[in-house]
Coordinates of C-alpha atoms in Angstrom, one line a residue:
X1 CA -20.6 -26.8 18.0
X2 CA -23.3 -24.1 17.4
X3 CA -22.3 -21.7 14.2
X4 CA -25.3 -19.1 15.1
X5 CA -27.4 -17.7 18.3
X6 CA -30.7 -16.5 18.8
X7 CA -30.6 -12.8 20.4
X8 CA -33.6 -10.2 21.2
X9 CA -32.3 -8.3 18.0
X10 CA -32.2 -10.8 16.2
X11 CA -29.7 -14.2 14.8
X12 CA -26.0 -13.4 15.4
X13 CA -22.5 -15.5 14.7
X14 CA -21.0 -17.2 18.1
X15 CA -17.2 -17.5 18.0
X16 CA -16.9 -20.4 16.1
X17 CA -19.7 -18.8 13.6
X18 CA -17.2 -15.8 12.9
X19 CA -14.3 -17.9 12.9
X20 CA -15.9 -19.1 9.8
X21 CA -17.0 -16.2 8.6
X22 CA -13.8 -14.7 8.6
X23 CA -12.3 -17.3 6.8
X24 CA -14.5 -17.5 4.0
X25 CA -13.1 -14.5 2.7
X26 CA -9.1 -15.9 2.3
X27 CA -10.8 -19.2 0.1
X28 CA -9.6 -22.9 0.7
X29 CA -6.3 -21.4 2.9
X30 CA -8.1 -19.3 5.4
X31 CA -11.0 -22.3 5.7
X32 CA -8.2 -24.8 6.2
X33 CA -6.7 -22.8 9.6
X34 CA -10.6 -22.0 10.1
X35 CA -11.0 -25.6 10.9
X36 CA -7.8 -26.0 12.8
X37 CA -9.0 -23.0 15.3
X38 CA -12.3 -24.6 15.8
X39 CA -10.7 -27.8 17.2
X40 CA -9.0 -25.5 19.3
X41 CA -11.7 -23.9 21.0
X42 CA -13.2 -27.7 20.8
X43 CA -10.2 -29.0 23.2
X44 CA -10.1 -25.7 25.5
X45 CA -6.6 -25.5 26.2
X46 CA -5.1 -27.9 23.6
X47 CA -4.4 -27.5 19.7
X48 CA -1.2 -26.3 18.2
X49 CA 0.8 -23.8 16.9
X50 CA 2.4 -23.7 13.5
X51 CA 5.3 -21.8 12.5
X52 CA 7.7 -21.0 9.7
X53 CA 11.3 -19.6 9.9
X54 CA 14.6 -20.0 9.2
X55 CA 17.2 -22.5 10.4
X56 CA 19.4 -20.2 13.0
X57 CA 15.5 -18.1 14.2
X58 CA 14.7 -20.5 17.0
X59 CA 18.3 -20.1 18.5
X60 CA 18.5 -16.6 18.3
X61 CA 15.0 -14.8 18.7
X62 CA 12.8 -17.9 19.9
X63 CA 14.7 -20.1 22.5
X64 CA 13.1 -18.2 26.0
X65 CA 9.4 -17.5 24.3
X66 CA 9.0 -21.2 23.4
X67 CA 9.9 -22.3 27.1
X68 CA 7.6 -19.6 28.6
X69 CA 5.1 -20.4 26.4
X70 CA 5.5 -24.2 26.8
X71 CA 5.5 -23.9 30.6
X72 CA 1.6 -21.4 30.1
X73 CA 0.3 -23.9 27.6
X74 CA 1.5 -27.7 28.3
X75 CA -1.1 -29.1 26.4
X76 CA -0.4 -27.0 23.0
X77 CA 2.0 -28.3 20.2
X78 CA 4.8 -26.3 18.7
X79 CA 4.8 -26.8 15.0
X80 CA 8.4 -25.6 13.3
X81 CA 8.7 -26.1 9.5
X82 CA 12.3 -24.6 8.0
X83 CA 12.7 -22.4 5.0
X84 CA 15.6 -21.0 3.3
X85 CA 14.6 -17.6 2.5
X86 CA 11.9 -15.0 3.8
X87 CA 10.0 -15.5 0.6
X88 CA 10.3 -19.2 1.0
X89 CA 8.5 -18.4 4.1
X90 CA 5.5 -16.5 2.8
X91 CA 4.6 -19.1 -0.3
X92 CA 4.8 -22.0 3.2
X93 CA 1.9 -19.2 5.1
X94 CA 0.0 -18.9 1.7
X95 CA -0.3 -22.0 1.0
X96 CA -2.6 -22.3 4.1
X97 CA -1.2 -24.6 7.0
X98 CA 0.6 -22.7 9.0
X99 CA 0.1 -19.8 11.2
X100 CA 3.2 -17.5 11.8
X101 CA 6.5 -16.8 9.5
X102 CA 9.4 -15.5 10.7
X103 CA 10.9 -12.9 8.3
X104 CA 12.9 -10.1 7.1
X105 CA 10.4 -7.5 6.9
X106 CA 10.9 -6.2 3.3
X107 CA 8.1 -4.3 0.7
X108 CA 4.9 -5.3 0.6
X109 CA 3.7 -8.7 0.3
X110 CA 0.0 -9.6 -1.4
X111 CA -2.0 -11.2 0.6
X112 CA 0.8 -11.3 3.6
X113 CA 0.1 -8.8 7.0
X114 CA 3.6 -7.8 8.4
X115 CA 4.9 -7.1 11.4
X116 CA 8.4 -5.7 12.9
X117 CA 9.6 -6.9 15.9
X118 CA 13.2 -5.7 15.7
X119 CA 15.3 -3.3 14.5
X120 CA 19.3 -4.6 13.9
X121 CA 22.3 -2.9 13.8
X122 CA 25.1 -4.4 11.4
X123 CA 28.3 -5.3 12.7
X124 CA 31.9 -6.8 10.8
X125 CA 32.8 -10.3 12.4
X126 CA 36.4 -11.3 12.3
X127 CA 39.2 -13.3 14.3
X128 CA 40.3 -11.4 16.9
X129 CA 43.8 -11.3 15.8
X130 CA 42.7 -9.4 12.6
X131 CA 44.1 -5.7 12.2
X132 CA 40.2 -4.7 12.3
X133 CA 39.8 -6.2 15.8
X134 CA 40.4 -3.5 17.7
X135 CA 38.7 -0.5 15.7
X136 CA 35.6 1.0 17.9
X137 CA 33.7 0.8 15.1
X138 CA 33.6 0.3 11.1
X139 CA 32.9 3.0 8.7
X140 CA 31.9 2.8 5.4
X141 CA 35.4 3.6 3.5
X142 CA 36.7 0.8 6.2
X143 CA 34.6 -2.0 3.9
X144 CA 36.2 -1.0 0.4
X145 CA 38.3 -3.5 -0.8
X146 CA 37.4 -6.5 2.3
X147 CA 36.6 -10.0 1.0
X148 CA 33.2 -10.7 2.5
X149 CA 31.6 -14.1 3.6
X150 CA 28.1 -13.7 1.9
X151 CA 24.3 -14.5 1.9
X152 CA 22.9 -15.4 -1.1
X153 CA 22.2 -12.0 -3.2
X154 CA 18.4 -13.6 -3.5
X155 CA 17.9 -13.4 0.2
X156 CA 16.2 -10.2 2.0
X157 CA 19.1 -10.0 4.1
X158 CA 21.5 -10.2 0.9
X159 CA 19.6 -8.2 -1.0
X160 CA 19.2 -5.3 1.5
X161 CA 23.2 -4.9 2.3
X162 CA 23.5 -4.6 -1.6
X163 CA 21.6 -2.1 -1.9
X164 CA 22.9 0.0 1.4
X165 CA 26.4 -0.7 -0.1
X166 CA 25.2 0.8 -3.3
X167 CA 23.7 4.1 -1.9
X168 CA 27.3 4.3 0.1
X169 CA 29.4 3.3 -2.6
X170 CA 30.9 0.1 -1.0
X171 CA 32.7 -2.8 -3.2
X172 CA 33.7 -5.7 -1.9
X173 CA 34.7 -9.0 -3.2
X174 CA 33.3 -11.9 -2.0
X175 CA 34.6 -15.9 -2.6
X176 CA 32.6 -17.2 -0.2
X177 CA 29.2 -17.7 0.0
X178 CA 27.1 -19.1 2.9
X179 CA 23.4 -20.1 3.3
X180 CA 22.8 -18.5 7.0
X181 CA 24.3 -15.8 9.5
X182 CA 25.4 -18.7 11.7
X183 CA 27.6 -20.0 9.1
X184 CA 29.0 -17.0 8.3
X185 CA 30.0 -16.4 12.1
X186 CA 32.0 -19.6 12.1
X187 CA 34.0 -19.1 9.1
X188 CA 34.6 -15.8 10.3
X189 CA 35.8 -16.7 13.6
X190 CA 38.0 -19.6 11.3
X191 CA 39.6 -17.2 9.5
X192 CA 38.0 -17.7 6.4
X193 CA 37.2 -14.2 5.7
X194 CA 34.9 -11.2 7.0
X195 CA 31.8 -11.4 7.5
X196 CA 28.6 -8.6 7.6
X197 CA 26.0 -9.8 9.9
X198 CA 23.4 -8.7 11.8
X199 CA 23.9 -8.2 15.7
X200 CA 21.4 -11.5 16.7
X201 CA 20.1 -11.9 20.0
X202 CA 22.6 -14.5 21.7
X203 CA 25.7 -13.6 19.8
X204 CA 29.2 -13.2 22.2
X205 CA 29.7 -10.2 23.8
X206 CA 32.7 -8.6 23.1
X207 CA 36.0 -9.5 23.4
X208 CA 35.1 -13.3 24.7
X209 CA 36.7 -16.0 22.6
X210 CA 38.3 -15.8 19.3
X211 CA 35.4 -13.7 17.4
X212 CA 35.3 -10.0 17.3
X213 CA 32.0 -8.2 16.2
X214 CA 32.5 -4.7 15.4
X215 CA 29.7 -1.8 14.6
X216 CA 29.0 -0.5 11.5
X217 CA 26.7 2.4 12.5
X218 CA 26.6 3.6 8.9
X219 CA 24.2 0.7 7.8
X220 CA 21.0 1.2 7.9
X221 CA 19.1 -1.4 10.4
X222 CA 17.8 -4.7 9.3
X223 CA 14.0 -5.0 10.5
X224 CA 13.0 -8.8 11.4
X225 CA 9.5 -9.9 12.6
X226 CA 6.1 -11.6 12.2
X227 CA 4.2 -12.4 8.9
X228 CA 0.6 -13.5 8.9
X229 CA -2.4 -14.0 6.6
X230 CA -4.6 -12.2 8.6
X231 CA -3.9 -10.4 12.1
X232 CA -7.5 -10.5 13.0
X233 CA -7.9 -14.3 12.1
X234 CA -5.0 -15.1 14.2
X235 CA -6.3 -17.8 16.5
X236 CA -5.4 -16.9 20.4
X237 CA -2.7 -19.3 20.7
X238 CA -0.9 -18.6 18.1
X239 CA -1.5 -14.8 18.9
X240 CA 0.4 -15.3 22.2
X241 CA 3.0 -17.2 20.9
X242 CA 3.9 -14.1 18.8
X243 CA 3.6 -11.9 21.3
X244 CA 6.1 -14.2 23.9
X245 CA 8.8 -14.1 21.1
X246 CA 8.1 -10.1 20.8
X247 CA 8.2 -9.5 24.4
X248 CA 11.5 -11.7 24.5
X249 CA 13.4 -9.7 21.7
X250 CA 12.2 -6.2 23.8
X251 CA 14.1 -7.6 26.7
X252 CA 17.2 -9.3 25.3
X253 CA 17.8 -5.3 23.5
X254 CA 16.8 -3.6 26.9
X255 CA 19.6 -5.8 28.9
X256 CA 22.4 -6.1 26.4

């Protein structure tokens, strides 16, 4: 594989040469997915895809990108490697092997590019017998007072409903403690307590089955999306995966 060509002006880079290039300039990690990308140009349509996130992501923002994708690129692997927390996720794409994270976008990050993808709105999830279950919505006195199922306080989830319950002067008591939004949904819907969650693509809809998810317009959005090294050293494959699993989350808040 050539790394320079000869032009009338003079020697210049081919692909693979600024592939290279590129990487030189993020040390041993950006080298490592330097090499990976040139056996992707190597094998034309083949190569992989590697991706970190947490344990519910697939389910909720990933499920019709990875099929769409699957079905453009049969010959490219899907890579998935699980990670508790969003900065869990970032020290996995430092430490050079992977290509994509899956995160709540938070403050800046050195040596980390993000990326939103979606903006969402918070809602209460309880039984549907509960006195709450048939309010329109939740406001912010509504919360004072309500045992809470909770994400750990170090999550970026966690840590961002502290602080909007801070700047609104919201206490709650919490006895329970769960390690993912999934979780908390079930004990909710068990009876086990309340629970504030995010409105995730591929939740119920209203008023089917036992769970009730109510709006809490007063909380400020949670923004989820993509976190990279590098935008511009992101190989083409790994590019268009991100962009199926943007295009995906644009439709599923367009149709619900």
């Amino acid at each position: 594989m050539s790394l320079l060509e000869r032009q009338p002006r003079g020697v210049v880079p081919t692909t693979a040469g600024r592939i290279l290039c590129d990487a030189a300039a993020d040390g041993i990690a950006g080298l490592d997915g330097a090499l990976r990308r040139l056996g992707d140009l190597a094998n034309g349509e083949g190569g992989s895809v590697r991706i970190t996130t947490g344990g519910t992501t697939v389910r909720h923002f990933m499920a019709e990108a990875i099929v769409s994708f699957r079905r453009r690129y049969p010959k490219v692997s899907l890579e998935f490697q699980t990670e508790t927390s969003s900065r869990g996720c970032f020290d996995a794409l430092l430490a050079g092997n992977l290509d994509l994270a899956w995160i709540t976008v938070s403050g800046p990050v050195r040596g980390i590019e993000q990326r939103p993808v979606a903006e969402l709105p918070w809602v209460l999830a309880m039984r549907s017998d509960d006195p709450l279950a048939a309010r329109a919505r939740i406001d912010a006195p509504d919360l004072t007072g309500i045992r809470l199922i909770r994400l750990p306080p170090n999550s970026t989830s966690g840590a961002h409903l502290d602080t909007a319950f801070a700047e609104l002067g919201i206490r709650t008591g919490s006895d329970t403690s769960v390690a993912d939004w999934d979780t908390a949904l079930l004990l909710a819907e068990l009876g086990l307590g309340h629970a504030v969650v995010p409105a995730l693509p591929a939740l119920p809809p209203p008023g089917d089955g036992s769970l009730r998810l109510i709006p809490i317009p007063a909380l400020p959005p949670l923004s989820v999306g993509w976190a990279v090294r590098r935008w511009d050293a992101l190989s083409p494959l790994a590019r268009s995966f991100a962009d199926a699993v943007a295009a995906s989350c644009t439709k599923t808040r367009t149709t619900a």
